[in-house]
mmCIF file with all atom_site columns, C-alpha atoms in Angstrom:
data_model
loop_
_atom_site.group_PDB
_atom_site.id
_atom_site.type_symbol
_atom_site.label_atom_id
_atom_site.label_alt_id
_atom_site.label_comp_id
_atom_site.label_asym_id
_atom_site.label_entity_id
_atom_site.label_seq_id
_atom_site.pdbx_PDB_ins_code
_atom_site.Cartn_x
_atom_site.Cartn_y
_atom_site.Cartn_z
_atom_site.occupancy
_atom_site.B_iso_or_equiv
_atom_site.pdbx_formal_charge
_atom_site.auth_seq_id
_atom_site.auth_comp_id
_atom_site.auth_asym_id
_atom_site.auth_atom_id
_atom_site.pdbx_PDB_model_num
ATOM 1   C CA . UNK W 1 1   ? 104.253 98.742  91.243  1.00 93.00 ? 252 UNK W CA 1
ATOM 2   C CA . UNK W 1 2   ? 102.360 95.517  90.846  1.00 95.00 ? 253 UNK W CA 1
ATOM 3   C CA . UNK W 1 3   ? 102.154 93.247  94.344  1.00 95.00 ? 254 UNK W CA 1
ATOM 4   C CA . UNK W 1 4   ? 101.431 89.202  93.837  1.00 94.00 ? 255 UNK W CA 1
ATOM 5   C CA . UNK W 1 5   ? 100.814 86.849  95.941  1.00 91.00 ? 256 UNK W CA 1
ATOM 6   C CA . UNK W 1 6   ? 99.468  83.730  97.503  1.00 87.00 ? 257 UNK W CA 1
ATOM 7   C CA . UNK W 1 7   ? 98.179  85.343  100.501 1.00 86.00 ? 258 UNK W CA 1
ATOM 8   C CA . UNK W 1 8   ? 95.537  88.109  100.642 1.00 87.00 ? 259 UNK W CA 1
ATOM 9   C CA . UNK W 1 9   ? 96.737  89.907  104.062 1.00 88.00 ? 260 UNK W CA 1
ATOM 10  C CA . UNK W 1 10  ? 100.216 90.126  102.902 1.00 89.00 ? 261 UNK W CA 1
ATOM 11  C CA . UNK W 1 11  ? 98.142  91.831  99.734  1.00 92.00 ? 262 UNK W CA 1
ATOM 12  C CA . UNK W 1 12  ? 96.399  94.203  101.560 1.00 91.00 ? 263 UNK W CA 1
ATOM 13  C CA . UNK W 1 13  ? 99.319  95.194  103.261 1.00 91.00 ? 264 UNK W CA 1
ATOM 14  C CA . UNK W 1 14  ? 101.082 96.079  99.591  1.00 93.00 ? 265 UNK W CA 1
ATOM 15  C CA . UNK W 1 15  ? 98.166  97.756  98.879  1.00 94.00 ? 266 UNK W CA 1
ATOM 16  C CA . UNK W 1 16  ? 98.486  100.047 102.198 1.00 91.00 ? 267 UNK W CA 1
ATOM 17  C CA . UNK W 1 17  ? 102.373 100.767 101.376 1.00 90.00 ? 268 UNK W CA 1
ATOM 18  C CA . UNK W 1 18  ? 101.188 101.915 97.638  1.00 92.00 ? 269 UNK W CA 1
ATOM 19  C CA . UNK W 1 19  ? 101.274 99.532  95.480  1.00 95.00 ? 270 UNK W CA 1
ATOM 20  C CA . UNK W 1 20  ? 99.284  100.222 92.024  1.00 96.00 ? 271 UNK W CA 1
ATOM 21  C CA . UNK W 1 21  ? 97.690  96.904  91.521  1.00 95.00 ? 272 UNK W CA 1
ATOM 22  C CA . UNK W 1 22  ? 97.904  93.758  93.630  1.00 96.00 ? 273 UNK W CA 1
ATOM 23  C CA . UNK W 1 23  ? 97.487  90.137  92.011  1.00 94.00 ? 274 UNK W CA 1
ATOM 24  C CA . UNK W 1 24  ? 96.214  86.870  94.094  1.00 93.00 ? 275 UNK W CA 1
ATOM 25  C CA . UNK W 1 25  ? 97.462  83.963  92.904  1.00 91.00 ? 276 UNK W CA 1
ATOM 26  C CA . UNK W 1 26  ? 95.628  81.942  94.815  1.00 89.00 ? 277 UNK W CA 1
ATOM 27  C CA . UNK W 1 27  ? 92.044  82.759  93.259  1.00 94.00 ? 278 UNK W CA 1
ATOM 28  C CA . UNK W 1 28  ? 93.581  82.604  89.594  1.00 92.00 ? 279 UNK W CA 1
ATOM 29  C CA . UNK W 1 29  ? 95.340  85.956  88.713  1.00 93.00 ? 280 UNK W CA 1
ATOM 30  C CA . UNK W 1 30  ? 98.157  86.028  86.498  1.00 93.00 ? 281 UNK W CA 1
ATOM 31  C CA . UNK W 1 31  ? 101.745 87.324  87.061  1.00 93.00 ? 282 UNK W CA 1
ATOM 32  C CA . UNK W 1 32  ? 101.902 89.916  85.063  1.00 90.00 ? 283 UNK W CA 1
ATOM 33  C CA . UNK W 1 33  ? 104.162 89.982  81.495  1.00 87.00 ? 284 UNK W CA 1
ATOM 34  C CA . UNK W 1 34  ? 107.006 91.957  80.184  1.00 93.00 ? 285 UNK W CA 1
ATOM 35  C CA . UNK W 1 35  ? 107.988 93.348  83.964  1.00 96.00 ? 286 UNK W CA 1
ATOM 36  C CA . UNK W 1 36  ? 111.303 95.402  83.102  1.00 97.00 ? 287 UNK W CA 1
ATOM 37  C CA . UNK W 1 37  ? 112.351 95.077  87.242  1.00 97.00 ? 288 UNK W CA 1
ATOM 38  C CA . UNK W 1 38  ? 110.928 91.921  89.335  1.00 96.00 ? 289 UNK W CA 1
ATOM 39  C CA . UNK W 1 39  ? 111.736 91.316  92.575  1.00 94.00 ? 290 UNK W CA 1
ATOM 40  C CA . UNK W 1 40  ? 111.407 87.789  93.564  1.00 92.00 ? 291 UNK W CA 1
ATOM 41  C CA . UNK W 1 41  ? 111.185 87.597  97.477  1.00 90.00 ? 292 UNK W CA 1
ATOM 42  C CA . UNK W 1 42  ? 108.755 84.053  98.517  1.00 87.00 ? 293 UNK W CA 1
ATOM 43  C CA . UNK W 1 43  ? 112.271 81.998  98.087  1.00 86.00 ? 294 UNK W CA 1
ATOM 44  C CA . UNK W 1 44  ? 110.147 79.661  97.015  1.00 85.00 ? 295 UNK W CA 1
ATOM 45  C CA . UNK W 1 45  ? 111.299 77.000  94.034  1.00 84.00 ? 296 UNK W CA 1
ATOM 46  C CA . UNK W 1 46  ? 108.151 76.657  92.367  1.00 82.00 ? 297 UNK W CA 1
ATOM 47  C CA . UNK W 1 47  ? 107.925 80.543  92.003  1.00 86.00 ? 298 UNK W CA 1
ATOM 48  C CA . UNK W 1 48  ? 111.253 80.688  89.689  1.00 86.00 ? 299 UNK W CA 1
ATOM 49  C CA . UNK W 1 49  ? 109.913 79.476  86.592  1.00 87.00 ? 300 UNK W CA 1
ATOM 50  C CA . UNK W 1 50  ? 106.492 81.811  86.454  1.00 89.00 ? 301 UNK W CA 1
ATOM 51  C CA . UNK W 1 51  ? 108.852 85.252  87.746  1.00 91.00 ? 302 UNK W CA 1
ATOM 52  C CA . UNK W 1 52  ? 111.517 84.575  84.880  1.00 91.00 ? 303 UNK W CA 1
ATOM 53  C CA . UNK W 1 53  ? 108.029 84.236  82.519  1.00 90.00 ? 304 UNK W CA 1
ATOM 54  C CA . UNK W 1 54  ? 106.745 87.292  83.522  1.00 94.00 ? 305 UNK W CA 1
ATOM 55  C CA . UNK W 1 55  ? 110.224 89.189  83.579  1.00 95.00 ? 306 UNK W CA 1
ATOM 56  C CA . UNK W 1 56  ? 110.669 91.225  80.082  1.00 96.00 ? 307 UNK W CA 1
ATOM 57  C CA . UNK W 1 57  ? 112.734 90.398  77.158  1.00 96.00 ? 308 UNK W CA 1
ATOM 58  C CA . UNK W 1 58  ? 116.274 92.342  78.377  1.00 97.00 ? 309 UNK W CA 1
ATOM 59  C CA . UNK W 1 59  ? 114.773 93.038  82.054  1.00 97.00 ? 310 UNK W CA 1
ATOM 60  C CA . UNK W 1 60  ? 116.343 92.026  85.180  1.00 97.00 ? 311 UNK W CA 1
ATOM 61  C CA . UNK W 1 61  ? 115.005 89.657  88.097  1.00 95.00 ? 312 UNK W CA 1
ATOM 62  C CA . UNK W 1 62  ? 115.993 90.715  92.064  1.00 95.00 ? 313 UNK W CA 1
ATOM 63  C CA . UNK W 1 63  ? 116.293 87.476  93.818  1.00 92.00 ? 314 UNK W CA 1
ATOM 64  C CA . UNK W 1 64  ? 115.701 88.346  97.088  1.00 90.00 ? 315 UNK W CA 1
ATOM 65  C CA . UNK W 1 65  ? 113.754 85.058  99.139  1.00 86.00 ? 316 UNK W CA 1
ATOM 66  C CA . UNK W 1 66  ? 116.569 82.752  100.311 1.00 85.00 ? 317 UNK W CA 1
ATOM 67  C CA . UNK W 1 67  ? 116.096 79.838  98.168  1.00 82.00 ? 318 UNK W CA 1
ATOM 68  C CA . UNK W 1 68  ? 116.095 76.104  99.436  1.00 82.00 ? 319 UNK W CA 1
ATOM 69  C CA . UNK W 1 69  ? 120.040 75.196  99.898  1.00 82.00 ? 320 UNK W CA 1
ATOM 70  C CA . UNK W 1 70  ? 118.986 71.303  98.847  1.00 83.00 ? 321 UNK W CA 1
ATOM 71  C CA . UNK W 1 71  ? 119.159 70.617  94.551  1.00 82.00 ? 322 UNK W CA 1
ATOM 72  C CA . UNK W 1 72  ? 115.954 70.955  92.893  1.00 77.00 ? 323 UNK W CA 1
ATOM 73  C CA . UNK W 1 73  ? 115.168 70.684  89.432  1.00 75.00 ? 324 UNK W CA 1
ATOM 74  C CA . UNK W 1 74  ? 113.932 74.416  87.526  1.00 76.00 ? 325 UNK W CA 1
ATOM 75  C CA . UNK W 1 75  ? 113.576 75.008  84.423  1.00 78.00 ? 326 UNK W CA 1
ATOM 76  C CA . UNK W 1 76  ? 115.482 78.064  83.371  1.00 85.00 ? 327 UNK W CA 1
ATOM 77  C CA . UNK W 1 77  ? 115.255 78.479  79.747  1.00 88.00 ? 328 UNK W CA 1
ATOM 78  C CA . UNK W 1 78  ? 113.392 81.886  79.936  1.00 88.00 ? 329 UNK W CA 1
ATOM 79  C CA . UNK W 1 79  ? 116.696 83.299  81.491  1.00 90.00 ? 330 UNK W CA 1
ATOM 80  C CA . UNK W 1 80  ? 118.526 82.471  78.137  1.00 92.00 ? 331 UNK W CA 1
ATOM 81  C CA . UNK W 1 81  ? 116.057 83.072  75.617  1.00 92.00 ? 332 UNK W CA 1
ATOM 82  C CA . UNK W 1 82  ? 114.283 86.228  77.149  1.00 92.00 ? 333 UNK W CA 1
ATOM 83  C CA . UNK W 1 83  ? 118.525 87.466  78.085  1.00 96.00 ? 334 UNK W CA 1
ATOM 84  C CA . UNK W 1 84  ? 117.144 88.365  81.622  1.00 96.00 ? 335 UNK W CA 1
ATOM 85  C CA . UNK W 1 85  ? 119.254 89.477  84.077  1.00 96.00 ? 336 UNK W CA 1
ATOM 86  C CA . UNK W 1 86  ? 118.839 87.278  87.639  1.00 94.00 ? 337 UNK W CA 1
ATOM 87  C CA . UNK W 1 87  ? 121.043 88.758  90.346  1.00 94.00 ? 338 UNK W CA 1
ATOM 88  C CA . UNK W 1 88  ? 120.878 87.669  94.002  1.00 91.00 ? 339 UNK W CA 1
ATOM 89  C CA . UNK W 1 89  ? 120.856 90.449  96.745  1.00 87.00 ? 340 UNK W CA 1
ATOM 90  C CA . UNK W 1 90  ? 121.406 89.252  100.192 1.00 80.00 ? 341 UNK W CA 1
ATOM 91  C CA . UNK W 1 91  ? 119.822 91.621  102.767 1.00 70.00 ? 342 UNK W CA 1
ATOM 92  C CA . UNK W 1 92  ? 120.421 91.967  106.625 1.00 71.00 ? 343 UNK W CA 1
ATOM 93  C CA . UNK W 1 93  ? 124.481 92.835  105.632 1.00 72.00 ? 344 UNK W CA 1
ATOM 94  C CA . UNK W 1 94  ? 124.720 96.912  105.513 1.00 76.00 ? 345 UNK W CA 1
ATOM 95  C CA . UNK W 1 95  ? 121.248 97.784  105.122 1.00 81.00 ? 346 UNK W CA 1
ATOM 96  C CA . UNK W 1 96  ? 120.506 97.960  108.642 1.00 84.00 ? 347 UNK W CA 1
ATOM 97  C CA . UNK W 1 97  ? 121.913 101.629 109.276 1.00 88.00 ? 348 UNK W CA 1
ATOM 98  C CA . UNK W 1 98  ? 120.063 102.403 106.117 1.00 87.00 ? 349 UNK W CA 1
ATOM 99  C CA . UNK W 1 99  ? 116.735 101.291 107.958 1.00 86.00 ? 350 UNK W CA 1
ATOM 100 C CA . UNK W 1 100 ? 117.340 102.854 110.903 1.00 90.00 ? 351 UNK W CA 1
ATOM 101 C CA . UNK W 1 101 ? 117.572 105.773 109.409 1.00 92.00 ? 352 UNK W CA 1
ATOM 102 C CA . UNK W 1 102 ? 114.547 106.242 107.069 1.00 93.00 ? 353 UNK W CA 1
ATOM 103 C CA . UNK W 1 103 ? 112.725 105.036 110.729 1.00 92.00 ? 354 UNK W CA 1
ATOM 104 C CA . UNK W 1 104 ? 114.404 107.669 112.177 1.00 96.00 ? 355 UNK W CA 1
ATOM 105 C CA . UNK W 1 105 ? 113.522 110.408 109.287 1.00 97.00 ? 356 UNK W CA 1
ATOM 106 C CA . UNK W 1 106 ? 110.140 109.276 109.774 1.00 95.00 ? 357 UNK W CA 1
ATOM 107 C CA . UNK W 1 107 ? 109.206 106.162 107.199 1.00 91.00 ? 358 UNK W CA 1
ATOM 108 C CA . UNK W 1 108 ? 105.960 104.901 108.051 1.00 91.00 ? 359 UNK W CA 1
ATOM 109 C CA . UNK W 1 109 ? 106.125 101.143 108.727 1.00 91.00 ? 360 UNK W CA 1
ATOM 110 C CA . UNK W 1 110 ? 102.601 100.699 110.591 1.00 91.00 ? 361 UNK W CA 1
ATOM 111 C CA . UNK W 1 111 ? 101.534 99.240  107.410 1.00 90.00 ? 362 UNK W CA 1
ATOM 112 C CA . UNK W 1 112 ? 103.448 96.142  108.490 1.00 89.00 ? 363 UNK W CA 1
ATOM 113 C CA . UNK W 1 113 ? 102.788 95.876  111.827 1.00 93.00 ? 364 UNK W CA 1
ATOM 114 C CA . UNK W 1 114 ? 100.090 93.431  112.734 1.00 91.00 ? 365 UNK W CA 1
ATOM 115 C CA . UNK W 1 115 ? 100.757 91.959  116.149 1.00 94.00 ? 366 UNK W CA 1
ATOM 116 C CA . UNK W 1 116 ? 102.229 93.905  118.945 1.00 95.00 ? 367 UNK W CA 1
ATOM 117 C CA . UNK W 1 117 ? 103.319 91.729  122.357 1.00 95.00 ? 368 UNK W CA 1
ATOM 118 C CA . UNK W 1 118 ? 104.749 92.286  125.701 1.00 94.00 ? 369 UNK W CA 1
ATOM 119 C CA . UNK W 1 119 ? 108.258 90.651  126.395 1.00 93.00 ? 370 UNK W CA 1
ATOM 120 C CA . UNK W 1 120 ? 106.202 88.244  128.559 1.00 93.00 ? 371 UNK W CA 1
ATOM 121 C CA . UNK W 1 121 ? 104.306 87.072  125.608 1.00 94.00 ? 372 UNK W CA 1
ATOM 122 C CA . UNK W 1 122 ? 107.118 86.110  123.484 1.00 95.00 ? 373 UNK W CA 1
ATOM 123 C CA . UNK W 1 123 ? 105.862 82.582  123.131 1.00 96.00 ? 374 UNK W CA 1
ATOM 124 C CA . UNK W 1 124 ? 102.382 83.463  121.743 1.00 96.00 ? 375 UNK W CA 1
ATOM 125 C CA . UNK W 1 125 ? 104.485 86.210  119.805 1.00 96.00 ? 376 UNK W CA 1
ATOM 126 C CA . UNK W 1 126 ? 106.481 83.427  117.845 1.00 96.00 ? 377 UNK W CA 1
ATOM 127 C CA . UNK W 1 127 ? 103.059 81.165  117.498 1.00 96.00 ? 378 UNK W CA 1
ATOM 128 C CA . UNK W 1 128 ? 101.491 83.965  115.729 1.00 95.00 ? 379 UNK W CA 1
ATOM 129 C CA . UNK W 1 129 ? 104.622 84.703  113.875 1.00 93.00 ? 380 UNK W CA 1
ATOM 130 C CA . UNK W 1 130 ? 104.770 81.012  112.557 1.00 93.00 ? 381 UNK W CA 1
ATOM 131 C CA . UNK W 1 131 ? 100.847 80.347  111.966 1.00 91.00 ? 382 UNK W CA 1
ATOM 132 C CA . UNK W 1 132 ? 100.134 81.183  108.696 1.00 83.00 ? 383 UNK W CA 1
ATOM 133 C CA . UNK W 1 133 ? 96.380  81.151  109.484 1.00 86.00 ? 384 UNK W CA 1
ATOM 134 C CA . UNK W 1 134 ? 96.881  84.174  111.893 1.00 89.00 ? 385 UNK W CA 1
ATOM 135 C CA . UNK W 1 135 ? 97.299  86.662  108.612 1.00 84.00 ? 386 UNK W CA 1
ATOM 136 C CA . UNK W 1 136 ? 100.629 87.852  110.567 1.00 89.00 ? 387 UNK W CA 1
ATOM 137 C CA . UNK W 1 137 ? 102.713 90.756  108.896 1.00 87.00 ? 388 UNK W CA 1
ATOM 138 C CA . UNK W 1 138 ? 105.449 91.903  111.057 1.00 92.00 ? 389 UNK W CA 1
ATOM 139 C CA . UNK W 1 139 ? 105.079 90.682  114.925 1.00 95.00 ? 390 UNK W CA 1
ATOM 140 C CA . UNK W 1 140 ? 106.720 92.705  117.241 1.00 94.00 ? 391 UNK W CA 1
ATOM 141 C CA . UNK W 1 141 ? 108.238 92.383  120.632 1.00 95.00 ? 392 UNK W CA 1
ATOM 142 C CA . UNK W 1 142 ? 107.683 95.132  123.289 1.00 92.00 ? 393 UNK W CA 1
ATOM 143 C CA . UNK W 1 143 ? 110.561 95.661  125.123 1.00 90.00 ? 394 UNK W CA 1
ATOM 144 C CA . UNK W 1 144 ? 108.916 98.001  127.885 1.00 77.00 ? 395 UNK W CA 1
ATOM 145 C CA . UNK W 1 145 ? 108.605 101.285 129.064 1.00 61.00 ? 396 UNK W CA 1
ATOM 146 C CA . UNK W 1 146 ? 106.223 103.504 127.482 1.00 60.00 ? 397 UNK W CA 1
ATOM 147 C CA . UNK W 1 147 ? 105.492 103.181 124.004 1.00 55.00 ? 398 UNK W CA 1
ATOM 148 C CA . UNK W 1 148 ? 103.808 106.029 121.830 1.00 53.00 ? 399 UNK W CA 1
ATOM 149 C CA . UNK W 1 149 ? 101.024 105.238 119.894 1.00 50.00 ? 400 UNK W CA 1
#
């Protein structure tokens, strides 16, 4: 599994869940080419034209980031001429009971957790959350009582 993008914490955290090779965009690496499955998750407009490049002739692109609902212009000719697949796949429907159960049978998430907060701090929770400067992964809220770490 190859990991790109813009922002090197949310790298380091692929590279903590397993993935095989990570690529920065922001210092210069490449997408990489002929990727049979690509998973497209920034929902970010200017990201659609290099993921359908690096997406194989005949492979299939997971659109998974929530694109902008305003028109913008894209250029889409790779999706003809390469015969790649694009298929959206909205999340937060069913696979919540899915998720609570690999948590439950023991799926390691620490990996994503960078910020922990009391239910008092919620505001400084959501500042973190939102400041892209505060390498953020997953902030969590504690609800209270005791928590085992």
């Amino acid at each position: 599994m190859i990991a790109a993008d813009l922002a090197g914490p949310a790298l380091r955290i692929a590279e903590r869940l397993g993935a095989d090779e990570v690529r920065n965009l922001a210092i210069g690496d490449s997408l990489p080419a002929d990727v049979e499955l690509v998973f497209e998750a920034s929902g970010a407009p200017g990201a659609l034209g290099p993921v359908l490049h690096a997406t194989a002739r005949g492979g299939t692109l997971v659109q998974v980031g929530n694109l902008p609902g305003e028109r913008r212009p894209a250029a889409l000719g790779d999706l003809v001429t390469r015969e790649i697949t694009w298929i959206g796949s909205y999340r937060f429907v069913d696979e919540i009971t899915d998720a609570l159960g690999d948590l439950a049978a023991g799926l390691d998430v620490d990996p994503l957790i960078t910020h922990t907060f009391d239910l008092d701090d919620a505001a400084a929770a959501l500042a973190v959350a939102a400041d892209r400067k505060s390498n953020s992964g997953k902030v969590l809220l504690r609800l209270g009582g005791e928590v085992n770490e």
